[in-house]
PDB file of C-alpha atoms in Angstrom:
ATOM      1  CA  ALA A   1       0.000   0.000   0.000  1.00  0.00           C
ATOM      2  CA  GLN A   2       1.079   3.529  -0.684  1.00  0.00           C
ATOM      3  CA  THR A   3       1.392   6.280   1.898  1.00  0.00           C
ATOM      4  CA  VAL A   4       1.792  10.019   1.439  1.00  0.00           C
ATOM      5  CA  THR A   5       3.162  12.231   4.200  1.00  0.00           C
ATOM      6  CA  GLN A   6       2.919  15.985   4.474  1.00  0.00           C
ATOM      7  CA  SER A   7       4.789  17.018   7.580  1.00  0.00           C
ATOM      8  CA  GLN A   8       3.814  20.699   7.574  1.00  0.00           C
ATOM      9  CA  PRO A   9       0.237  21.166   8.799  1.00  0.00           C
ATOM     10  CA  GLU A  10       0.387  24.939   8.347  1.00  0.00           C
ATOM     11  CA  MET A  11       2.632  27.425   6.625  1.00  0.00           C
ATOM     12  CA  SER A  12       2.601  31.144   6.088  1.00  0.00           C
ATOM     13  CA  VAL A  13       4.272  33.265   3.432  1.00  0.00           C
ATOM     14  CA  GLN A  14       4.248  36.927   2.569  1.00  0.00           C
ATOM     15  CA  GLU A  15       2.886  38.099  -0.731  1.00  0.00           C
ATOM     16  CA  ALA A  16       5.473  38.003  -3.547  1.00  0.00           C
ATOM     17  CA  GLU A  17       7.718  35.653  -1.581  1.00  0.00           C
ATOM     18  CA  THR A  18       8.541  32.024  -2.361  1.00  0.00           C
ATOM     19  CA  VAL A  19       7.396  29.047  -0.305  1.00  0.00           C
ATOM     20  CA  THR A  20       8.075  25.326  -0.520  1.00  0.00           C
ATOM     21  CA  LEU A  21       5.663  22.658   0.644  1.00  0.00           C
ATOM     22  CA  SER A  22       7.061  19.229   1.479  1.00  0.00           C
ATOM     23  CA  CYS A  23       5.738  15.818   0.562  1.00  0.00           C
ATOM     24  CA  THR A  24       7.213  12.361   0.902  1.00  0.00           C
ATOM     25  CA  TYR A  25       5.694   9.085  -0.148  1.00  0.00           C
ATOM     26  CA  ASP A  26       6.308   5.405   0.212  1.00  0.00           C
ATOM     27  CA  THR A  27       5.680   2.870  -2.522  1.00  0.00           C
ATOM     28  CA  SER A  28       7.113  -0.239  -4.083  1.00  0.00           C
ATOM     29  CA  GLU A  29       5.755   0.763  -7.480  1.00  0.00           C
ATOM     30  CA  ASN A  30       8.090   1.952 -10.212  1.00  0.00           C
ATOM     31  CA  ASN A  31       5.529   3.517 -12.517  1.00  0.00           C
ATOM     32  CA  TYR A  32       3.296   6.137 -10.939  1.00  0.00           C
ATOM     33  CA  TYR A  33       2.109   9.725 -10.934  1.00  0.00           C
ATOM     34  CA  LEU A  34       2.318  12.458  -8.334  1.00  0.00           C
ATOM     35  CA  PHE A  35       0.041  15.437  -7.971  1.00  0.00           C
ATOM     36  CA  TRP A  36      -0.456  18.614  -6.037  1.00  0.00           C
ATOM     37  CA  TYR A  37      -4.046  19.706  -5.595  1.00  0.00           C
ATOM     38  CA  LYS A  38      -5.204  22.989  -4.131  1.00  0.00           C
ATOM     39  CA  GLN A  39      -8.408  23.327  -2.098  1.00  0.00           C
ATOM     40  CA  PRO A  40      -9.347  26.963  -1.482  1.00  0.00           C
ATOM     41  CA  PRO A  41     -12.094  27.999   0.962  1.00  0.00           C
ATOM     42  CA  SER A  42     -14.681  27.182  -1.713  1.00  0.00           C
ATOM     43  CA  ARG A  43     -13.549  23.540  -1.238  1.00  0.00           C
ATOM     44  CA  GLN A  44     -13.250  22.934  -4.996  1.00  0.00           C
ATOM     45  CA  MET A  45     -10.254  20.666  -5.575  1.00  0.00           C
ATOM     46  CA  ILE A  46      -8.047  22.182  -8.256  1.00  0.00           C
ATOM     47  CA  LEU A  47      -5.167  20.404  -9.953  1.00  0.00           C
ATOM     48  CA  VAL A  48      -2.009  22.460  -9.540  1.00  0.00           C
ATOM     49  CA  ILE A  49       0.657  20.279 -11.075  1.00  0.00           C
ATOM     50  CA  ARG A  50       1.312  16.693 -12.163  1.00  0.00           C
ATOM     51  CA  GLN A  51       4.519  14.653 -12.425  1.00  0.00           C
ATOM     52  CA  GLU A  52       5.081  11.324 -14.118  1.00  0.00           C
ATOM     53  CA  ALA A  53       7.603   9.193 -12.242  1.00  0.00           C
ATOM     54  CA  TYR A  54       9.385   8.079 -15.396  1.00  0.00           C
ATOM     55  CA  LYS A  55      10.219  11.674 -16.285  1.00  0.00           C
ATOM     56  CA  GLN A  56      13.363  13.044 -14.692  1.00  0.00           C
ATOM     57  CA  GLN A  57      12.534  16.618 -15.581  1.00  0.00           C
ATOM     58  CA  ASN A  58      10.656  18.467 -12.877  1.00  0.00           C
ATOM     59  CA  ALA A  59       7.189  19.680 -13.858  1.00  0.00           C
ATOM     60  CA  THR A  60       6.442  23.407 -13.920  1.00  0.00           C
ATOM     61  CA  GLU A  61       3.216  25.344 -14.321  1.00  0.00           C
ATOM     62  CA  ASN A  62       3.746  29.096 -14.337  1.00  0.00           C
ATOM     63  CA  ARG A  63       4.596  30.065 -10.721  1.00  0.00           C
ATOM     64  CA  PHE A  64       4.380  26.474  -9.521  1.00  0.00           C
ATOM     65  CA  SER A  65       7.202  23.976  -9.813  1.00  0.00           C
ATOM     66  CA  VAL A  66       8.137  20.718  -8.170  1.00  0.00           C
ATOM     67  CA  ASN A  67      11.345  19.134  -6.957  1.00  0.00           C
ATOM     68  CA  PHE A  68      10.906  15.445  -7.671  1.00  0.00           C
ATOM     69  CA  GLN A  69      13.509  13.193  -6.099  1.00  0.00           C
ATOM     70  CA  LYS A  70      12.523   9.645  -7.023  1.00  0.00           C
ATOM     71  CA  ALA A  71      15.229   7.852  -5.058  1.00  0.00           C
ATOM     72  CA  ALA A  72      14.404   9.831  -1.941  1.00  0.00           C
ATOM     73  CA  LYS A  73      10.648   9.536  -2.633  1.00  0.00           C
ATOM     74  CA  SER A  74      10.248  13.235  -2.196  1.00  0.00           C
ATOM     75  CA  PHE A  75       7.940  15.572  -4.128  1.00  0.00           C
ATOM     76  CA  SER A  76       7.981  19.179  -2.922  1.00  0.00           C
ATOM     77  CA  LEU A  77       6.001  22.075  -4.378  1.00  0.00           C
ATOM     78  CA  LYS A  78       7.530  25.517  -4.810  1.00  0.00           C
ATOM     79  CA  ILE A  79       5.269  28.506  -5.205  1.00  0.00           C
ATOM     80  CA  SER A  80       7.020  31.595  -6.500  1.00  0.00           C
ATOM     81  CA  ASP A  81       5.734  35.154  -6.262  1.00  0.00           C
ATOM     82  CA  SER A  82       3.012  34.082  -3.848  1.00  0.00           C
ATOM     83  CA  GLN A  83      -0.374  35.732  -4.290  1.00  0.00           C
ATOM     84  CA  LEU A  84      -3.274  36.162  -1.910  1.00  0.00           C
ATOM     85  CA  GLY A  85      -5.275  33.807  -4.099  1.00  0.00           C
ATOM     86  CA  ASP A  86      -2.804  31.036  -3.316  1.00  0.00           C
ATOM     87  CA  THR A  87      -4.231  30.845   0.211  1.00  0.00           C
ATOM     88  CA  ALA A  88      -5.633  27.318   0.396  1.00  0.00           C
ATOM     89  CA  MET A  89      -5.151  23.796   1.610  1.00  0.00           C
ATOM     90  CA  TYR A  90      -2.612  21.936  -0.524  1.00  0.00           C
ATOM     91  CA  PHE A  91      -2.757  18.177  -0.877  1.00  0.00           C
ATOM     92  CA  CYS A  92      -0.021  15.976  -2.256  1.00  0.00           C
ATOM     93  CA  ALA A  93      -1.340  12.815  -3.903  1.00  0.00           C
ATOM     94  CA  PHE A  94      -0.049   9.564  -5.397  1.00  0.00           C
ATOM     95  CA  MET A  95      -1.531   7.446  -8.158  1.00  0.00           C
ATOM     96  CA  LYS A  96       0.006   4.222  -9.379  1.00  0.00           C
ATOM     97  CA  HIS A  97      -0.112   3.313 -13.039  1.00  0.00           C
ATOM     98  CA  GLY A  98      -2.927   0.922 -13.867  1.00  0.00           C
ATOM     99  CA  VAL A  99      -2.290  -2.748 -14.558  1.00  0.00           C
ATOM    100  CA  ASN A 100      -3.201  -2.062 -18.154  1.00  0.00           C
ATOM    101  CA  THR A 101      -3.075   1.181 -20.051  1.00  0.00           C
ATOM    102  CA  GLY A 102      -6.364   2.895 -19.463  1.00  0.00           C
ATOM    103  CA  THR A 103      -7.118   1.111 -16.205  1.00  0.00           C
ATOM    104  CA  ALA A 104      -8.298   3.621 -13.635  1.00  0.00           C
ATOM    105  CA  SER A 105      -6.278   4.087 -10.483  1.00  0.00           C
ATOM    106  CA  LYS A 106      -7.237   5.764  -7.256  1.00  0.00           C
ATOM    107  CA  LEU A 107      -5.489   8.639  -5.547  1.00  0.00           C
ATOM    108  CA  THR A 108      -3.825   8.396  -2.166  1.00  0.00           C
ATOM    109  CA  PHE A 109      -3.782  11.778  -0.450  1.00  0.00           C
ATOM    110  CA  GLY A 110      -1.574  13.274   2.199  1.00  0.00           C
ATOM    111  CA  THR A 111      -3.074  15.060   5.178  1.00  0.00           C
ATOM    112  CA  GLY A 112      -2.597  18.472   3.615  1.00  0.00           C
ATOM    113  CA  THR A 113      -0.759  21.706   4.325  1.00  0.00           C
ATOM    114  CA  ARG A 114      -2.725  24.849   5.033  1.00  0.00           C
ATOM    115  CA  LEU A 115      -0.992  27.787   3.339  1.00  0.00           C
ATOM    116  CA  GLN A 116      -1.762  31.347   4.328  1.00  0.00           C
ATOM    117  CA  VAL A 117      -0.478  34.160   2.138  1.00  0.00           C
ATOM    118  CA  THR A 118      -0.239  37.469   3.998  1.00  0.00           C
ATOM    119  CA  LEU A 119       0.229  41.072   2.951  1.00  0.00           C
TER     120      LEU A 119
ATOM    121  CA  GLY B   1     -14.581  25.973 -17.255  1.00  0.00           C
ATOM    122  CA  ALA B   2     -15.793  23.225 -14.952  1.00  0.00           C
ATOM    123  CA  VAL B   3     -15.355  19.712 -16.226  1.00  0.00           C
ATOM    124  CA  VAL B   4     -17.282  18.002 -13.419  1.00  0.00           C
ATOM    125  CA  SER B   5     -20.518  19.187 -11.829  1.00  0.00           C
ATOM    126  CA  GLN B   6     -22.308  18.044  -8.705  1.00  0.00           C
ATOM    127  CA  HIS B   7     -25.878  18.563  -7.656  1.00  0.00           C
ATOM    128  CA  PRO B   8     -27.023  19.666  -5.178  1.00  0.00           C
ATOM    129  CA  SER B   9     -24.264  21.810  -3.729  1.00  0.00           C
ATOM    130  CA  ARG B  10     -25.949  21.796  -0.319  1.00  0.00           C
ATOM    131  CA  VAL B  11     -28.666  19.665   1.148  1.00  0.00           C
ATOM    132  CA  ILE B  12     -30.299  19.562   4.559  1.00  0.00           C
ATOM    133  CA  CYS B  13     -32.475  16.608   5.413  1.00  0.00           C
ATOM    134  CA  LYS B  14     -34.163  14.981   8.367  1.00  0.00           C
ATOM    135  CA  SER B  15     -32.773  11.883   9.981  1.00  0.00           C
ATOM    136  CA  GLY B  16     -34.083   8.731   8.340  1.00  0.00           C
ATOM    137  CA  THR B  17     -34.558  10.157   4.862  1.00  0.00           C
ATOM    138  CA  SER B  18     -32.512   9.305   1.777  1.00  0.00           C
ATOM    139  CA  VAL B  19     -30.515  11.801  -0.223  1.00  0.00           C
ATOM    140  CA  LYS B  20     -29.268  11.484  -3.791  1.00  0.00           C
ATOM    141  CA  ILE B  21     -26.187  13.333  -5.029  1.00  0.00           C
ATOM    142  CA  GLU B  22     -25.448  13.551  -8.737  1.00  0.00           C
ATOM    143  CA  CYS B  23     -22.019  13.796 -10.329  1.00  0.00           C
ATOM    144  CA  ARG B  24     -21.801  14.694 -14.020  1.00  0.00           C
ATOM    145  CA  SER B  25     -18.795  14.631 -16.293  1.00  0.00           C
ATOM    146  CA  LEU B  26     -19.092  17.553 -18.691  1.00  0.00           C
ATOM    147  CA  ASP B  27     -16.010  17.130 -20.834  1.00  0.00           C
ATOM    148  CA  PHE B  28     -14.975  13.498 -20.584  1.00  0.00           C
ATOM    149  CA  GLN B  29     -16.448  10.116 -21.106  1.00  0.00           C
ATOM    150  CA  ALA B  30     -16.264   8.916 -17.544  1.00  0.00           C
ATOM    151  CA  THR B  31     -15.897   5.170 -17.435  1.00  0.00           C
ATOM    152  CA  THR B  32     -14.656   5.541 -13.882  1.00  0.00           C
ATOM    153  CA  MET B  33     -15.629   8.023 -11.210  1.00  0.00           C
ATOM    154  CA  PHE B  34     -14.639   8.158  -7.562  1.00  0.00           C
ATOM    155  CA  TRP B  35     -16.593   9.247  -4.507  1.00  0.00           C
ATOM    156  CA  TYR B  36     -14.860  10.838  -1.540  1.00  0.00           C
ATOM    157  CA  ARG B  37     -15.914  12.048   1.856  1.00  0.00           C
ATOM    158  CA  GLN B  38     -14.187  14.919   3.622  1.00  0.00           C
ATOM    159  CA  PHE B  39     -14.593  15.926   7.253  1.00  0.00           C
ATOM    160  CA  PRO B  40     -13.725  19.481   8.329  1.00  0.00           C
ATOM    161  CA  LYS B  41     -10.016  20.229   8.204  1.00  0.00           C
ATOM    162  CA  GLN B  42      -9.213  16.714   7.088  1.00  0.00           C
ATOM    163  CA  SER B  43      -8.071  15.058   3.915  1.00  0.00           C
ATOM    164  CA  LEU B  44     -10.263  13.289   1.388  1.00  0.00           C
ATOM    165  CA  MET B  45     -11.261   9.744   2.199  1.00  0.00           C
ATOM    166  CA  LEU B  46     -12.058   7.503  -0.742  1.00  0.00           C
ATOM    167  CA  MET B  47     -15.405   5.803  -0.315  1.00  0.00           C
ATOM    168  CA  ALA B  48     -15.871   3.922  -3.558  1.00  0.00           C
ATOM    169  CA  THR B  49     -14.936   3.529  -7.184  1.00  0.00           C
ATOM    170  CA  SER B  50     -17.830   3.850  -9.587  1.00  0.00           C
ATOM    171  CA  ASN B  51     -17.568   1.991 -12.891  1.00  0.00           C
ATOM    172  CA  GLU B  52     -19.966   2.608 -15.763  1.00  0.00           C
ATOM    173  CA  GLY B  53     -22.264  -0.324 -16.285  1.00  0.00           C
ATOM    174  CA  SER B  54     -21.039  -2.378 -13.355  1.00  0.00           C
ATOM    175  CA  LYS B  55     -21.184  -2.515  -9.581  1.00  0.00           C
ATOM    176  CA  ALA B  56     -19.187  -0.039  -7.563  1.00  0.00           C
ATOM    177  CA  THR B  57     -16.157  -1.114  -5.582  1.00  0.00           C
ATOM    178  CA  TYR B  58     -16.274   0.050  -1.985  1.00  0.00           C
ATOM    179  CA  GLU B  59     -13.343   0.773   0.300  1.00  0.00           C
ATOM    180  CA  GLN B  60     -12.957  -1.207   3.458  1.00  0.00           C
ATOM    181  CA  GLY B  61     -15.262   0.024   6.183  1.00  0.00           C
ATOM    182  CA  VAL B  62     -17.732   1.763   3.845  1.00  0.00           C
ATOM    183  CA  GLU B  63     -21.232   0.315   4.042  1.00  0.00           C
ATOM    184  CA  LYS B  64     -22.407  -0.409   0.517  1.00  0.00           C
ATOM    185  CA  ASP B  65     -26.045  -0.658   1.596  1.00  0.00           C
ATOM    186  CA  LYS B  66     -25.762   2.738   3.209  1.00  0.00           C
ATOM    187  CA  PHE B  67     -24.075   4.481   0.314  1.00  0.00           C
ATOM    188  CA  LEU B  68     -25.644   3.286  -2.921  1.00  0.00           C
ATOM    189  CA  ILE B  69     -23.793   4.132  -6.103  1.00  0.00           C
ATOM    190  CA  ASN B  70     -25.230   3.949  -9.596  1.00  0.00           C
ATOM    191  CA  HIS B  71     -23.179   4.674 -12.720  1.00  0.00           C
ATOM    192  CA  ALA B  72     -25.585   4.059 -15.543  1.00  0.00           C
ATOM    193  CA  SER B  73     -24.035   6.257 -18.220  1.00  0.00           C
ATOM    194  CA  LEU B  74     -20.679   7.647 -19.290  1.00  0.00           C
ATOM    195  CA  THR B  75     -21.553  11.052 -17.899  1.00  0.00           C
ATOM    196  CA  LEU B  76     -23.474  10.426 -14.690  1.00  0.00           C
ATOM    197  CA  SER B  77     -22.842   8.713 -11.382  1.00  0.00           C
ATOM    198  CA  THR B  78     -25.129   9.051  -8.379  1.00  0.00           C
ATOM    199  CA  LEU B  79     -24.513   8.512  -4.689  1.00  0.00           C
ATOM    200  CA  THR B  80     -27.547   7.855  -2.523  1.00  0.00           C
ATOM    201  CA  VAL B  81     -27.168   8.108   1.233  1.00  0.00           C
ATOM    202  CA  THR B  82     -29.916   5.868   2.552  1.00  0.00           C
ATOM    203  CA  SER B  83     -31.619   6.415   5.895  1.00  0.00           C
ATOM    204  CA  ALA B  84     -29.301   9.279   6.656  1.00  0.00           C
ATOM    205  CA  HIS B  85     -28.283  10.016  10.229  1.00  0.00           C
ATOM    206  CA  PRO B  86     -26.439  12.993  11.744  1.00  0.00           C
ATOM    207  CA  GLU B  87     -23.134  11.120  11.604  1.00  0.00           C
ATOM    208  CA  ASP B  88     -23.498  11.018   7.800  1.00  0.00           C
ATOM    209  CA  SER B  89     -23.227  14.804   7.705  1.00  0.00           C
ATOM    210  CA  SER B  90     -20.145  15.603   5.706  1.00  0.00           C
ATOM    211  CA  PHE B  91     -18.769  17.038   2.486  1.00  0.00           C
ATOM    212  CA  TYR B  92     -19.047  14.592  -0.412  1.00  0.00           C
ATOM    213  CA  ILE B  93     -16.877  15.020  -3.493  1.00  0.00           C
ATOM    214  CA  CYS B  94     -16.810  13.101  -6.749  1.00  0.00           C
ATOM    215  CA  SER B  95     -14.047  12.920  -9.312  1.00  0.00           C
ATOM    216  CA  VAL B  96     -13.690  11.762 -12.885  1.00  0.00           C
ATOM    217  CA  TRP B  97     -10.708   9.657 -13.905  1.00  0.00           C
ATOM    218  CA  THR B  98      -9.271  10.355 -17.342  1.00  0.00           C
ATOM    219  CA  ARG B  99      -7.019   8.230 -19.514  1.00  0.00           C
ATOM    220  CA  GLY B 100      -4.340  10.849 -19.005  1.00  0.00           C
ATOM    221  CA  TYR B 101      -4.064   9.533 -15.462  1.00  0.00           C
ATOM    222  CA  THR B 102      -5.545  12.617 -13.887  1.00  0.00           C
ATOM    223  CA  GLN B 103      -8.625  13.028 -11.718  1.00  0.00           C
ATOM    224  CA  TYR B 104     -10.825  16.093 -12.018  1.00  0.00           C
ATOM    225  CA  PHE B 105     -13.047  16.917  -9.096  1.00  0.00           C
ATOM    226  CA  GLY B 106     -16.568  18.166  -8.726  1.00  0.00           C
ATOM    227  CA  PRO B 107     -17.312  21.161  -6.492  1.00  0.00           C
ATOM    228  CA  GLY B 108     -18.653  18.981  -3.697  1.00  0.00           C
ATOM    229  CA  THR B 109     -21.937  18.576  -1.844  1.00  0.00           C
ATOM    230  CA  ARG B 110     -22.399  19.579   1.766  1.00  0.00           C
ATOM    231  CA  LEU B 111     -24.840  17.226   3.464  1.00  0.00           C
ATOM    232  CA  THR B 112     -26.362  18.161   6.805  1.00  0.00           C
ATOM    233  CA  VAL B 113     -28.604  15.635   8.515  1.00  0.00           C
ATOM    234  CA  LEU B 114     -30.746  17.016  11.323  1.00  0.00           C
TER     235      LEU B 114
END
């Protein structure tokens, strides 16, 4: 079974600054996907960024980037130029590749990190 | 725009009644959907996997007779909370799995059982 650990229950960052959220995971799988989802006060889960384990290059999406260390089983999220709208709960999640291509797989979530962006 | 919708967004019911929550995939053919439950300030807990045209697969500890799931088409899955009780009050979220190995989530339904 897979586990996802987010060791920072809460973090705070000033507007325009950079913050890094930590995530580690444990799995015996070799082929999998990692995600960061954002849940703002509206509670809508929003996909922030996605990483395929077979890709060595770290994923980036505008101000969001990850540091994926496969050997260390670490997947941190860096938010640059933080904005007030980044205030949310951030969940790290793991999905293993299906047995066959196209086979659905479920997500395993971490406990989340509450990020507060301040003026 | 939204790719997954849920209806209703909020529902209040009396103890003992049944409540149906709909999850619609707007942009994808959803052969597989997932249903989650989220308590305040906690993570999402997977309840069941909903497969189009077949029976749902429930996670350990989730009562299948309590939480009925029907996935009769490629765009709609429903979750019915039968004989709801106050302890069933929670935030219920569905997601659609895509062949790109990504899940897209609905906006959630807040259920309050009095």
